[in-house]
CSV table of C-alpha atoms in Angstrom, one decimal:
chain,number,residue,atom,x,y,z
A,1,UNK,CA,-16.9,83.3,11.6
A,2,UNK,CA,-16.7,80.3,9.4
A,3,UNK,CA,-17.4,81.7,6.1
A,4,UNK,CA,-14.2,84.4,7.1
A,5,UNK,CA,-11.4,81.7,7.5
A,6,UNK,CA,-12.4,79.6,4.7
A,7,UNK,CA,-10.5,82.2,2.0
A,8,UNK,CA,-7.9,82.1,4.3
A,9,UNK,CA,-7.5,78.5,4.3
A,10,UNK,CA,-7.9,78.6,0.5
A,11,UNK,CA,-4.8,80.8,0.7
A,12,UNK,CA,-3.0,78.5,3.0
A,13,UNK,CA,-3.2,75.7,0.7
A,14,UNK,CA,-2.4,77.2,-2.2
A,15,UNK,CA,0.6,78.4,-0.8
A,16,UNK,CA,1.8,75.1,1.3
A,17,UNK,CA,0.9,73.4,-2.1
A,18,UNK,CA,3.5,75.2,-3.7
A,19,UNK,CA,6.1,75.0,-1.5
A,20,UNK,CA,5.8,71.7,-0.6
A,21,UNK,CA,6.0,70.9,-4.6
A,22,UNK,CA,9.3,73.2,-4.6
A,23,UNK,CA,10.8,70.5,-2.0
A,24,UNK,CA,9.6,67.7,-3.3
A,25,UNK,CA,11.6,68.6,-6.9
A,26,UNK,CA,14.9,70.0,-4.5
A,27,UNK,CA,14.5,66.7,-2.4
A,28,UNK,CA,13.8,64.3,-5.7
A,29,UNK,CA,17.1,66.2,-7.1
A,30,UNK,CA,19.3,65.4,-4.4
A,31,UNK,CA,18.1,62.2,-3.9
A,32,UNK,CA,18.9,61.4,-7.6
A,33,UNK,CA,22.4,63.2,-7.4
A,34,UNK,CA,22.9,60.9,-4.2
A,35,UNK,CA,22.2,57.5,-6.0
A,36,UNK,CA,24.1,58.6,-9.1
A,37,UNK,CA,27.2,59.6,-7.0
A,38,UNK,CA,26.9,56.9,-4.0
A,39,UNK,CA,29.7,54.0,-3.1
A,40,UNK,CA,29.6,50.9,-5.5
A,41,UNK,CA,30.1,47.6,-3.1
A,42,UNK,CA,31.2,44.3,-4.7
A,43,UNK,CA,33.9,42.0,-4.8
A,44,UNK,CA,36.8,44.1,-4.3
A,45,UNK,CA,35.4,46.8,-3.1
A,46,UNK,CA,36.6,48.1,0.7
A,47,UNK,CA,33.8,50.1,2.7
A,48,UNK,CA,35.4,54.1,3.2
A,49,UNK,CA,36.5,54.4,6.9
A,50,UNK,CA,33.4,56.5,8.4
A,51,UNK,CA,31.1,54.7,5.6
A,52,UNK,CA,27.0,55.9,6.0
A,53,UNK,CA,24.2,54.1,3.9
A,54,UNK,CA,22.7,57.8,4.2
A,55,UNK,CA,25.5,59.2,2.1
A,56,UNK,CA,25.1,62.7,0.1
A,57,UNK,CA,27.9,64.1,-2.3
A,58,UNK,CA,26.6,67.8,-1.5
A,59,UNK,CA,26.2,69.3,2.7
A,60,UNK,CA,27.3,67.5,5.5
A,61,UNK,CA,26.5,65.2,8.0
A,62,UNK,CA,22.8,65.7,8.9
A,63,UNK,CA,21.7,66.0,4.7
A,64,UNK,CA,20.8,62.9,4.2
A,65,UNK,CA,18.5,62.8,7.2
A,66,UNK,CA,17.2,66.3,6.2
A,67,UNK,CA,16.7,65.3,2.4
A,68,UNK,CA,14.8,62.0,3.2
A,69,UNK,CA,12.5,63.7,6.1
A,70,UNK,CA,11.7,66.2,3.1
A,71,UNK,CA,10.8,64.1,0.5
A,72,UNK,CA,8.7,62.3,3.9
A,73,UNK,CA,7.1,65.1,4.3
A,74,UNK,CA,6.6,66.7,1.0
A,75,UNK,CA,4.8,63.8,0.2
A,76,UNK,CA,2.3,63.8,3.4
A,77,UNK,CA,2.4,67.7,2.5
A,78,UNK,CA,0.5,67.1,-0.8
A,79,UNK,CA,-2.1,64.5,0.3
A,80,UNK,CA,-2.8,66.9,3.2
A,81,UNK,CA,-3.5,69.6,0.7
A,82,UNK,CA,-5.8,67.2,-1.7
A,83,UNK,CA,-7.6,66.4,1.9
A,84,UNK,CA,-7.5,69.9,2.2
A,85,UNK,CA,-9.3,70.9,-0.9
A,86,UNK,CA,-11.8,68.6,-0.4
A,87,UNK,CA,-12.3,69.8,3.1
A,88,UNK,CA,-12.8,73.4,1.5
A,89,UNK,CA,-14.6,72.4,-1.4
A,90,UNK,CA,-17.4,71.0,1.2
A,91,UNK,CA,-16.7,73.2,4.5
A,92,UNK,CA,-18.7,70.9,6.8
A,93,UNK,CA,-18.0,68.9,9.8
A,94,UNK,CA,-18.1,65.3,7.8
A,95,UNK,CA,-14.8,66.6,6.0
A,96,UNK,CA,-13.1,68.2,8.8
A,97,UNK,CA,-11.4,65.1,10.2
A,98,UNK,CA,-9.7,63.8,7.2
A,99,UNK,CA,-8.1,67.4,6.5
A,100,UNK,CA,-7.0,68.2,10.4
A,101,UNK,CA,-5.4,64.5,10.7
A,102,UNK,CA,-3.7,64.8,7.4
A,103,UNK,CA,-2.6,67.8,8.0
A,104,UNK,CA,-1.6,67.4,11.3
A,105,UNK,CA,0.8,64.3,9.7
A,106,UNK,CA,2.0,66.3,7.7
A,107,UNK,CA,2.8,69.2,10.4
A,108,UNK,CA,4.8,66.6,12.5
A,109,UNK,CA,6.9,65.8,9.6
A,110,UNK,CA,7.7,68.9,8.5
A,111,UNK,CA,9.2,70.0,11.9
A,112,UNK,CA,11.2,66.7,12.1
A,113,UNK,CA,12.5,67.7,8.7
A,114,UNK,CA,13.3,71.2,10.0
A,115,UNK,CA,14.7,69.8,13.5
A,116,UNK,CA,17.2,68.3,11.1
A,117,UNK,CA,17.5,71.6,8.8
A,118,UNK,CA,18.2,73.1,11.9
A,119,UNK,CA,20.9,70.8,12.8
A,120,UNK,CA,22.4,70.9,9.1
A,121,UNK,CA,22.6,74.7,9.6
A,122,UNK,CA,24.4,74.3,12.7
A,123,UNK,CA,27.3,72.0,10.4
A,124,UNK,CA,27.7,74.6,8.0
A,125,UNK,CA,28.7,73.1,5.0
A,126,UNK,CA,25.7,73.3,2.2
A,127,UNK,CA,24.7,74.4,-1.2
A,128,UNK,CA,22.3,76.9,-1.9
A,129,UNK,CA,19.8,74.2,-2.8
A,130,UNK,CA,20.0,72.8,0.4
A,131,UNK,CA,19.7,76.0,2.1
A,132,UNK,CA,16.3,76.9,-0.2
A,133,UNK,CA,15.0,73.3,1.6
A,134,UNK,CA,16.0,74.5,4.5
A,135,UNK,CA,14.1,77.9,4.7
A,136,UNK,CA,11.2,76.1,2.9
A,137,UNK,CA,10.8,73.9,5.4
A,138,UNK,CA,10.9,76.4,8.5
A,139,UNK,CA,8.5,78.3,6.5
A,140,UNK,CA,6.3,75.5,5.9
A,141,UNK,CA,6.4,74.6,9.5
A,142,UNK,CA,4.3,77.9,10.9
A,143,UNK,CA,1.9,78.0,7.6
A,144,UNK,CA,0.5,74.5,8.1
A,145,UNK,CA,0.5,74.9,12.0
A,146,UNK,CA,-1.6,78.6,10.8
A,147,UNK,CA,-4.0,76.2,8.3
A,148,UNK,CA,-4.6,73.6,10.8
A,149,UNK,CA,-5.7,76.6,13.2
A,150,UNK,CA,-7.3,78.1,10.3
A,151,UNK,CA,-9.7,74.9,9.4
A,152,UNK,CA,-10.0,74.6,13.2
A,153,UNK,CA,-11.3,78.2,13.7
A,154,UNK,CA,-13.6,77.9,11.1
A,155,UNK,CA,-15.6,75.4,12.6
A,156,UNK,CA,-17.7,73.7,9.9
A,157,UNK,CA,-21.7,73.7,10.3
């Protein structure tokens, strides 16, 4: 049984290796856009009414919650696949722990990143980069929970 699981982990990685690269360039892009287009203080400078130090030009209220979470997350996502890689490159017990804890960081980011793509779907107002985030990161959310059960099941000898 865990010979079968370890092309299916392969699989897993590859893919969540991907996608987590895809938001890490969507996240880097509107983090940029969001420094290049933010609020200049100085001297003679007022603060805007409803001022935020989490502001976005692009979405709404939630995005610049959702966009730092990602770029969190994407982050942790990587490591978890290099942990990962390692873990399948070896496939024994030594390297299981460093590959289900990263992994398992990197899980519990990407559904506080999708709690708040959830919540920036519910506001409405986004561009369809945003909305790609958002779909990556709900997808994301199942396939790591479905490699950290897939490195689980395949219990190393």
């Amino acid at each position: 049984m865990a010979d079968q699981m370890k092309p299916v982990a392969s699989v897993l990685l590859l893919l969540n290796f991907c996608m987590f690269a895809i938001v890490l360039g969507i996240s880097g892009w509107a983090m940029n856009k969001a420094i290049d287009h933010g609020f200049i203080i100085g001297p003679g400078f007022d603060l805007p009414a409803h001022f935020s130090p989490i502001y976005f030009p692009m979405g709404n209220a939630a995005t610049g919650f959702f966009v730092t979470f990602s770029l969190i997350a994407g982050v942790v996502g990587v490591a978890s696949v290099l942990a990962g890689v390692n873990h399948v490159r070896s496939w024994n017990s030594y390297s299981l722990p460093s590959a289900a804890s990263t992994a398992a960081i990197a899980w519990t980011l990407t559904l506080l990143a999708m709690g708040f793509a959830s919540k920036e779907i519910e506001l409405r107002i986004r561009n369809s980069r945003l909305r790609t985030m958002e779909a990556f990161m709900i997808i994301l959310s199942v396939t790591q929970l479905i490699y950290i059960a897939a490195i689980h099941g395949g219990r190393s000898r």
